[in-house]
Amino acid sequence: MTERLEQFLVNKFECTSEEVSEVVKNFKYIEAAKEELLNEDGNICRNLYFVIEGCVKCNFIDANGQETIRYVAFENQLISSFHSFIKGTPSNEYITVVEPSKLLTISHTDFKLGLSKSSLFKDFYIKMLEITYLNNHWRIRTFLSLDAKQRYEYLIKNDKRIVQRLSNKNLSHFLGITQESLSRIKAKK
Amino acid sequence: MTERLEQFLVNKFECTSEEVSEVVKNFKYIEAAKEELLNEDGNICRNLYFVIEGCVKCNFIDANGQETIRYVAFENQLISSFHSFIKGTPSNEYITVVEPSKLLTISHTDFKLGLSKSSLFKDFYIKMLEITYLNNHWRIRTFLSLDAKQRYEYLIKNDKRIVQRLSNKNLSHFLGITQESLSRIKAKK
DNA sequence: GTGATTATTTATCATTTGTCAATGTTTTTG
DNA sequence: CAAAAACATTGACAAATGATAAATAATCAC
């Protein structure tokens, strides 16, 4: 079940399949049902996930019960409550399965071990952080300079999967607006 | 002029001063005047900067002439148009000096060279990406779940330097609102 | 399949934020 | 120092978004 991750790594790095399997062998395969929580708000996030198939979100609920979605991962994307994973401090968000999913997962312990032993593993980590950076960069940029409607149109243009596969509710929470606002935006088009 | 960077590295890593100087020797000292552009929108950003003293911002101007500030660096912080620096593609933002500044800078070429030669340099890069991740995480989170007033109060509580040292105009552009809105928020308190 | 639950849309009204304009204040520059 | 430019505040109004409620529509659980 690790072909997808291997392929992902081969695409991102120039390296042999032996090197790739050096990284991949540390991951283990799991399946997760819709609405399953891979980590809970308040707990230290000790795992990193790679989505083979399905959809997983990082989300949190504020004092008024309002949900917000910080990040969504589909096929061939990595997901974790990374601030918690990095620092070993409690997370402030959930990791919630959105669609029934097939995942590869690695524990923080194995991750650190891999980093200390393998140079390719370190390169993998750097590449992962770089990809994450680029993603966050655009997320910040769109929030800074676009209104809700423009952010919605940005997603349609640049990340259509999110618009197509998330429910309106989830999509609105990813955009940082209410369901009702998203309904109006879609109606007005 | 490299003591600050050395100290920064010693604080962040457990390593000897010889190891630190291995990284630091690749940086060179420059001074920059207020309003000086370290990189321009459309150009590939080929340098990374460490602020010894002063203040530098990453900002962009939209079609209506509206400025937005994506990131601000003060003393002991790194700054670059990192998406451009990483991928070697044209930047979509300026790097603008806010206060007269003393900086250390390293070219992308020397950075890559350092990465390929020194293991500590790779660790430095990982640490830098992690710090940047944490920063972006909070920036995204506040935009998703807080309104302008709450974001302003968040800054006062968690990053007072930004409120104290930026002009109202710059601060409002960092918060993603207009100067007028910020004025009203401050008046209402 | 049916009832219960959840999601979506629509409408109304309140609040926040943006736009434009006017004015006062501070900073820059010659 | 004085004029000019940039910045900050305030007010009036417009547009965007949130809150609440109600009516469908879709999905889930038994």
Coordinates of N, CA, C and O (backbone and C1' of nucleotides) in Angstrom, one line a residue, chain C residues 1-6, chain D residues 27-30:
Chain C
dG1 P -37.1 1.5 -0.7 O5' -38.2 2.1 0.3 C5' -39.4 1.4 0.4 C4' -39.9 1.8 1.8 C3' -40.3 3.2 1.9 O3' -41.3 3.3 2.9 C1' -38.4 2.8 3.3
dT2 P -42.4 4.4 3.0 O5' -41.9 5.0 4.5 C5' -41.8 4.0 5.6 C4' -41.4 4.8 6.8 C3' -41.8 6.2 6.8 O3' -42.1 6.6 8.2 C1' -39.4 6.0 7.0
dG3 P -42.8 8.0 8.5 O5' -41.9 8.5 9.7 C5' -41.6 7.6 10.8 C4' -40.3 8.1 11.5 C3' -40.4 9.5 11.9 O3' -39.8 9.6 13.2 C1' -38.5 9.2 10.5
dA4 P -39.6 11.0 13.9 O5' -38.0 11.2 13.8 C5' -37.1 10.1 14.2 C4' -35.7 10.5 14.1 C3' -35.4 11.9 14.6 O3' -34.1 11.9 15.3 C1' -34.8 11.8 12.3
dT5 P -33.6 13.2 16.0 O5' -32.4 13.6 15.1 C5' -31.4 12.7 14.7 C4' -30.7 13.2 13.5 C3' -30.0 14.6 13.7 O3' -28.6 14.4 13.7 C1' -31.0 14.4 11.6
dT6 P -27.6 15.6 14.0 O5' -27.2 16.1 12.5 C5' -26.8 15.2 11.5 C4' -26.7 15.9 10.2 C3' -26.1 17.2 10.2 O3' -25.0 17.2 9.3 C1' -28.1 17.3 9.0
Chain D
dT27 P -27.2 13.8 -0.8 O5' -27.2 13.2 0.7 C5' -26.6 14.0 1.7 C4' -26.7 13.3 3.0 C3' -26.3 11.9 3.0 O3' -25.3 11.7 4.0 C1' -28.4 12.2 4.0
dC28 P -24.7 10.2 4.3 O5' -25.5 9.8 5.6 C5' -25.6 10.8 6.7 C4' -26.3 10.1 7.8 C3' -25.9 8.7 8.1 O3' -25.7 8.5 9.5 C1' -28.3 8.9 7.8
dA29 P -25.3 7.2 10.1 O5' -26.6 6.6 10.8 C5' -27.4 7.6 11.6 C4' -28.5 6.8 12.3 C3' -28.2 5.3 12.6 O3' -28.9 5.0 13.8 C1' -29.8 5.3 11.0
dC30 P -28.6 3.7 14.6 O5' -30.0 2.9 14.5 C5' -31.2 3.5 14.9 C4' -32.3 2.8 14.2 C3' -32.4 1.3 14.4 O3' -33.4 0.9 15.2 C1' -32.9 2.0 12.2

